[in-house]
CSV table of C-alpha atoms and ligand atoms in Angstrom, one decimal:
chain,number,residue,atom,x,y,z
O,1,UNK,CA,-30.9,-34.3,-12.9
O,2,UNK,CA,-28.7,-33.0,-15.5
O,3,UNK,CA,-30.8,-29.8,-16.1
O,4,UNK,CA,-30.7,-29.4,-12.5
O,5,UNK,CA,-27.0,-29.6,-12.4
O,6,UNK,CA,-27.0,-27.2,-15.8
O,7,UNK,CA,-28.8,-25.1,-13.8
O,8,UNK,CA,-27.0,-24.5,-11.1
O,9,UNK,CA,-23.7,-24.4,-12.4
O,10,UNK,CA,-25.5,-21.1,-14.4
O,11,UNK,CA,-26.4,-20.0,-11.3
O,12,UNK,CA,-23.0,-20.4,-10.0
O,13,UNK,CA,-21.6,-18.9,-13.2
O,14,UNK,CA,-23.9,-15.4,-12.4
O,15,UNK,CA,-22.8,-15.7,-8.6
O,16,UNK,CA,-19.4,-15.2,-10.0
O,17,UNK,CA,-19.7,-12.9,-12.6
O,18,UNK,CA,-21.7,-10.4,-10.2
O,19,UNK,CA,-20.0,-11.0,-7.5
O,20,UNK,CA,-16.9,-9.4,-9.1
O,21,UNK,CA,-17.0,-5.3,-8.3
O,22,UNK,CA,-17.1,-3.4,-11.7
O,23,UNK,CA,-14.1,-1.8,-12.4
O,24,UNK,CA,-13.1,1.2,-14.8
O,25,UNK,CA,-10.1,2.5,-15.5
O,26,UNK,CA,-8.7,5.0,-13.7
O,27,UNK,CA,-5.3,7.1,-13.3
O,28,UNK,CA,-4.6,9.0,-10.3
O,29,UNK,CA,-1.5,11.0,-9.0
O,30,UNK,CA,-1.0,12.7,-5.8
O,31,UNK,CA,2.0,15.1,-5.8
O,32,UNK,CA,1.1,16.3,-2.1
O,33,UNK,CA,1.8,19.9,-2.9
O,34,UNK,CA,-0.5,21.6,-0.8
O,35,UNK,CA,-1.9,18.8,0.8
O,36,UNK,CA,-2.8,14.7,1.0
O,37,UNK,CA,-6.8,15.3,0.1
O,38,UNK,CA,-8.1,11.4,-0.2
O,39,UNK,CA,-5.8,10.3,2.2
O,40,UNK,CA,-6.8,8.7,5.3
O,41,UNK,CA,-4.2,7.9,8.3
O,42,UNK,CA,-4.6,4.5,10.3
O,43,UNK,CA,-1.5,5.5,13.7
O,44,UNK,CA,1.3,7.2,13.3
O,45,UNK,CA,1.3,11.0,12.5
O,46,UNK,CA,0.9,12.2,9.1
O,47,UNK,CA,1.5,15.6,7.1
O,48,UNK,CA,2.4,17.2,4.4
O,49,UNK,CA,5.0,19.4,4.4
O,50,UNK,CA,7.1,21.1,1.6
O,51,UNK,CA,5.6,18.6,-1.1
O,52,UNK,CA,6.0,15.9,0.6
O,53,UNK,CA,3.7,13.2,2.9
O,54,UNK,CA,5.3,12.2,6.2
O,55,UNK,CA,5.1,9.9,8.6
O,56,UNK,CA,7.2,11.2,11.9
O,57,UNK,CA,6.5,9.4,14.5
O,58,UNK,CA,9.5,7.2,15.4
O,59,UNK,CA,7.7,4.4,17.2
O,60,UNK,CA,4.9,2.6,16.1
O,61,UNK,CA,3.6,-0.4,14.2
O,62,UNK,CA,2.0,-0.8,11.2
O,63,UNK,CA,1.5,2.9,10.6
O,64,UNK,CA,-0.4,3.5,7.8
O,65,UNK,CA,-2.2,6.1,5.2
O,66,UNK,CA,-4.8,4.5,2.6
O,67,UNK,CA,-6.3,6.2,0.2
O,68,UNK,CA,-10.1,6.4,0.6
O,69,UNK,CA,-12.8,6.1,-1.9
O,70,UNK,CA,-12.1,3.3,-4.2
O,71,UNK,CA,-10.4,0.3,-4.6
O,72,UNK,CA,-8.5,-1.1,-7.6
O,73,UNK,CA,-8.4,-4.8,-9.0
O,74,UNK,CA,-5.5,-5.1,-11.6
O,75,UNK,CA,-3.8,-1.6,-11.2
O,76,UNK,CA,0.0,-0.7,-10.5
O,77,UNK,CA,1.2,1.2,-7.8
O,78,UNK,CA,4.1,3.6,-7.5
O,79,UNK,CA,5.7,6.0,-4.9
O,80,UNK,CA,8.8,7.5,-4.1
O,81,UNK,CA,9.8,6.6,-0.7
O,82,UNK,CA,12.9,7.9,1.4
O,83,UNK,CA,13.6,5.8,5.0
O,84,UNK,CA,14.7,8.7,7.1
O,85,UNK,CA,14.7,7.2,10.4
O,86,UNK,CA,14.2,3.7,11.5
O,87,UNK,CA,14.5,0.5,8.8
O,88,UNK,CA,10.9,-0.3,7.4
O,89,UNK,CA,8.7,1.4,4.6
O,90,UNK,CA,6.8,0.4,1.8
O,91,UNK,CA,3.4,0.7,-0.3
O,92,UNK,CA,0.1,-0.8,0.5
O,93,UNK,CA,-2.4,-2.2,-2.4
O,94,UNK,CA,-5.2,-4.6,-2.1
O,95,UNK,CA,-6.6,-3.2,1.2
O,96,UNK,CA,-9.3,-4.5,2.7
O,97,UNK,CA,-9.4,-2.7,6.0
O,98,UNK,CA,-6.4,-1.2,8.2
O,99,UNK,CA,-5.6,-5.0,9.1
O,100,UNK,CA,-6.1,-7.2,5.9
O,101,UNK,CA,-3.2,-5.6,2.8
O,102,UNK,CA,-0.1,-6.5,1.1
O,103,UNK,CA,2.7,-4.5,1.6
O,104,UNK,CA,5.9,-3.9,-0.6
O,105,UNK,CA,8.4,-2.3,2.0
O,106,UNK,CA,12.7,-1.5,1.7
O,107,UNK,CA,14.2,-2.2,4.4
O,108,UNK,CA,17.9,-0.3,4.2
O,109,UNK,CA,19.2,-1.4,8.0
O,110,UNK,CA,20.0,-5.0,6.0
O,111,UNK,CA,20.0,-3.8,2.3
O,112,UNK,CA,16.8,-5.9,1.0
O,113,UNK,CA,13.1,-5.3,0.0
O,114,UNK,CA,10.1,-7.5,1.6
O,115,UNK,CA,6.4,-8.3,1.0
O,116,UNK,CA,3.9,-9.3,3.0
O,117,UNK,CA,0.5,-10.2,3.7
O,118,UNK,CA,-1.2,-8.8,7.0
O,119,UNK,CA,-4.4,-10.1,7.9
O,120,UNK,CA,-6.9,-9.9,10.7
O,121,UNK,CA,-5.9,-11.8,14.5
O,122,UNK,CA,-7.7,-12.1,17.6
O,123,UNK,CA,-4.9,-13.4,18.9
O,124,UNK,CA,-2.1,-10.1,18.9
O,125,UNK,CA,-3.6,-6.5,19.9
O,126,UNK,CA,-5.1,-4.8,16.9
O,127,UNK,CA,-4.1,-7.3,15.0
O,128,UNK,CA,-1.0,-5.7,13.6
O,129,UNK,CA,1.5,-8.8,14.2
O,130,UNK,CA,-0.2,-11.0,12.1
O,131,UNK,CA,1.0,-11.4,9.1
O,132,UNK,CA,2.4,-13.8,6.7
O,133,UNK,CA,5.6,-13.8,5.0
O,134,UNK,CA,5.4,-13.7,0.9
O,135,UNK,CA,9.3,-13.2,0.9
O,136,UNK,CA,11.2,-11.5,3.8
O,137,UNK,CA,14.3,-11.2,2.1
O,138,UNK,CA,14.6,-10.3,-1.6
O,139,UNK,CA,18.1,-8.9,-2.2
O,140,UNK,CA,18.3,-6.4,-4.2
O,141,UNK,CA,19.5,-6.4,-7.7
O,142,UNK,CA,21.0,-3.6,-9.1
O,143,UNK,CA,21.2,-1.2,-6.3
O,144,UNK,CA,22.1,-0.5,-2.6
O,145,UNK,CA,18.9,-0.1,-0.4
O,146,UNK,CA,20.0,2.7,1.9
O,147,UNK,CA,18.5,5.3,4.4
O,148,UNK,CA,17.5,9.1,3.0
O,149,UNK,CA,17.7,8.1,0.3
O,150,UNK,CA,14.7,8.4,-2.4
O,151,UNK,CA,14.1,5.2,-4.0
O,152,UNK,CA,10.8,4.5,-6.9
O,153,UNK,CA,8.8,1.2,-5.1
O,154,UNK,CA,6.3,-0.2,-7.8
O,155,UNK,CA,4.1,-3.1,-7.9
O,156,UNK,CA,2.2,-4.3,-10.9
O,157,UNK,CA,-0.7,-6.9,-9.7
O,158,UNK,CA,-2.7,-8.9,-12.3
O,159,UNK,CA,-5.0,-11.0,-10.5
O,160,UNK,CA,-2.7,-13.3,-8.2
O,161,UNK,CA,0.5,-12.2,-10.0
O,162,UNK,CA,2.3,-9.9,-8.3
O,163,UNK,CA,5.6,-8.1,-9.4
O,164,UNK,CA,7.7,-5.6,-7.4
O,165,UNK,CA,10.4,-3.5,-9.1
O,166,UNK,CA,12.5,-0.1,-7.5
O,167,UNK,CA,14.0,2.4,-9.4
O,168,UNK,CA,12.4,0.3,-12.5
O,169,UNK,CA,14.3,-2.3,-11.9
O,170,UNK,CA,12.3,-5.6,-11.7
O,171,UNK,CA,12.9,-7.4,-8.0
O,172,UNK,CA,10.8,-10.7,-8.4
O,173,UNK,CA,7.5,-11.8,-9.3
O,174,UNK,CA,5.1,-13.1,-6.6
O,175,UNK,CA,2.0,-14.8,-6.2
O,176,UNK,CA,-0.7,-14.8,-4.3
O,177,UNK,CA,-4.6,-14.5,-4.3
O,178,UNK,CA,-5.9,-13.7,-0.9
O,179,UNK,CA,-6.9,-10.2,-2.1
O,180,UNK,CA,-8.0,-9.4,-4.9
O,181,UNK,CA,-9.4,-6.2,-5.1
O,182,UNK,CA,-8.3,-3.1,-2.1
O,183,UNK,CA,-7.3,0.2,-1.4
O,184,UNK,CA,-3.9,1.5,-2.0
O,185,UNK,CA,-1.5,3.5,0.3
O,186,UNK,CA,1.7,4.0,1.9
O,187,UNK,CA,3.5,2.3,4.8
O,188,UNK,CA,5.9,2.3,8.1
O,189,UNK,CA,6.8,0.3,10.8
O,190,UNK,CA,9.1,1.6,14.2
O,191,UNK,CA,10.5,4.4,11.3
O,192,UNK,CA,9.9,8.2,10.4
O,193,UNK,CA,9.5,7.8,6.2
O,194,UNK,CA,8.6,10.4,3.7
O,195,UNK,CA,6.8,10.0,1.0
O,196,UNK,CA,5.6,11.4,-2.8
O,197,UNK,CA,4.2,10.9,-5.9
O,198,UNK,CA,2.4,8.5,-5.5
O,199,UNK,CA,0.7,7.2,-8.3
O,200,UNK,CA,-1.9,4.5,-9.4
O,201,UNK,CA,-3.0,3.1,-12.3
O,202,UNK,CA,-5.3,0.6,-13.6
O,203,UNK,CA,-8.7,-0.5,-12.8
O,204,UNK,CA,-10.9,0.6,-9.9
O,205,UNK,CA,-14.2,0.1,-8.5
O,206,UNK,CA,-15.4,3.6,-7.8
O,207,UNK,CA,-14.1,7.2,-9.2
O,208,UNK,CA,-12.4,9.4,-7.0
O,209,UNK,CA,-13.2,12.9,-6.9
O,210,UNK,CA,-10.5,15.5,-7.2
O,211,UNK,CA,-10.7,17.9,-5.3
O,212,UNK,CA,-7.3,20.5,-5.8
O,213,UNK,CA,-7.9,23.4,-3.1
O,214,UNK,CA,-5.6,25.8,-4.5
O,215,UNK,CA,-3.5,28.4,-2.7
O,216,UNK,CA,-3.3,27.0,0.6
O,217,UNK,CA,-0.4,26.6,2.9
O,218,UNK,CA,1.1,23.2,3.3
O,219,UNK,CA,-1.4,21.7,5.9
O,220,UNK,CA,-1.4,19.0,7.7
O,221,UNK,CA,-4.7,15.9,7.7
O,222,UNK,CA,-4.5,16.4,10.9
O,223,UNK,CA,-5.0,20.1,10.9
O,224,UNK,CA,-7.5,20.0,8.1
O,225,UNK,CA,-9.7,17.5,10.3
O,226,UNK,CA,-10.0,20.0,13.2
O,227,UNK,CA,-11.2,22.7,11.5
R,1,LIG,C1,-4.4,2.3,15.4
R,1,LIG,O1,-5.6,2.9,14.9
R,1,LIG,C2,-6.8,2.2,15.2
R,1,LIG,C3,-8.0,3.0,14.7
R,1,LIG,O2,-7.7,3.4,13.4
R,1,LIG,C4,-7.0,2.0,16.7
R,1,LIG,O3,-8.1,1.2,17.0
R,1,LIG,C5,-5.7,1.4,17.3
R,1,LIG,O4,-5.8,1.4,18.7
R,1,LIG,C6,-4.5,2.2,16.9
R,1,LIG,N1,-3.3,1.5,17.4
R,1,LIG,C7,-2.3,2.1,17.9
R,1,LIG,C8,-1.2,1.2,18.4
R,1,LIG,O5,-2.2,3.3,18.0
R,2,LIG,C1,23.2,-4.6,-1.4
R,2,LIG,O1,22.9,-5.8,-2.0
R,2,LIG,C2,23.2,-5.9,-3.3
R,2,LIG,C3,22.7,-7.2,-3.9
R,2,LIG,O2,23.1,-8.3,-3.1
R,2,LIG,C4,24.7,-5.8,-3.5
R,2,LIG,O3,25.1,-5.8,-4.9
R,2,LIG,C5,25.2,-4.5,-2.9
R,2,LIG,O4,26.6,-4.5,-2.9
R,2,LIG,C6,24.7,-4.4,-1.4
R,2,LIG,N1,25.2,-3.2,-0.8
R,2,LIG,C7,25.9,-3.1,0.3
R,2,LIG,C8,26.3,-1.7,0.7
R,2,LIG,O5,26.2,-4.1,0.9
């Protein structure tokens, strides 16, 4: 009986170990100066253009860009954001799918930042309503959330522990341990945002291939994809 249960709590103890991706570590910065290769839009429109990744379609929920071809365990995630139109966007990390992410957002129509956890629904259409609340309202400290406006969103995650800061200043610490491992990318909801700089760094479970086409015109995804 009790090699049995040594047994199977080895067994258990491989399940575990394997079942956790390997991760290296990895650095990655995307200054979208000619053009947002890696990056794959979920709604919303998407381009670059003068340096800078945009999402310009007014209306829309959950509007999002991910960055394709690995996902990151322990990693932070920055991004310069600027709210031009419209009061909600943020940075996505821990993706599962288009559905299933947390997002860090700054919300200037009532000066705060926000973070939440979406996950999948049969119940709402596409599933973009459901979501739980990690905390709706953290007021800012140290600055004025406002509209066009560039602000510096980060998030540091270390397994469960979360931490969101703006402009380097620290906002609160979080945590939560539906997702461990995702893909990162960038955020709106009902607002036109712009984005750049986006950065991540830390540990992920597959290498990303740069690819820097040189010399081209700022294109759009969307242009690139119909060639
Ligand atoms: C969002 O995109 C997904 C596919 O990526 C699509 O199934 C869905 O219908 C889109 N939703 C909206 C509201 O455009
Ligand atoms: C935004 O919120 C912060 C923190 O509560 C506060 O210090 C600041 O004055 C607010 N800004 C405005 C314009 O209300």
């Amino acid at each position: 009986m009790d090699v049995m249960k040594s047994r199977l709590v080895l067994l258990l103890m491989c399940i575990s170990i394997y079942a956790v991706p390997l991760a290296t570590a990895e650095e990655h910065v995307w200054t979208f100066d000619d053009d947002a290769v890696d990056w794959t839009p979920a709604n919303g429109s998407w381009q670059v253009e003068e340096g800078i990744y945009k999402q310009t379609m007014r209306w829309g929920e959950a509007q999002k860009a991910l960055v394709d071809g690995a996902e990151w365990t322990d990693h932070t995630l920055e991004a310069r954001v600027r709210v031009d139109d419209g009061h909600w966007g943020g940075i996505v990390f821990r993706a599962q799918n288009e559905f299933e992410y947390y997002v860090y957002l700054i919300c200037p129509k009532e000066n705060k930042s926000e973070l939440w956890r979406h996950r999948h629904s049969t119940v709402f259409k596409d599933g973009f309503e459901a979501r739980d609340e990690i905390e709706h309202d953290i007021e800012p400290i140290g600055l004025t959330i406002t509209r066009n406006e560039w602000f510096t969103l980060r998030v540091v995650v270390e397994g469960s522990r979360i931490a969101v800061a703006i402009n380097d200043i620290e906002q609160g610490v979080f945590i939560d341990d539906a997702y461990p491992v995702g893909k990162v990318g960038v955020w709106t909801w009902d607002t036109q945002a712009s984005f750049d700089d986006v950065s991540v760094n830390g540990f992920a479970t597959a290498s990303l291939t740069a690819i820097e086409p040189r010399g081209k015109l700022a294109v759009s995804w969307a242009a690139l994809k119909r060639q």
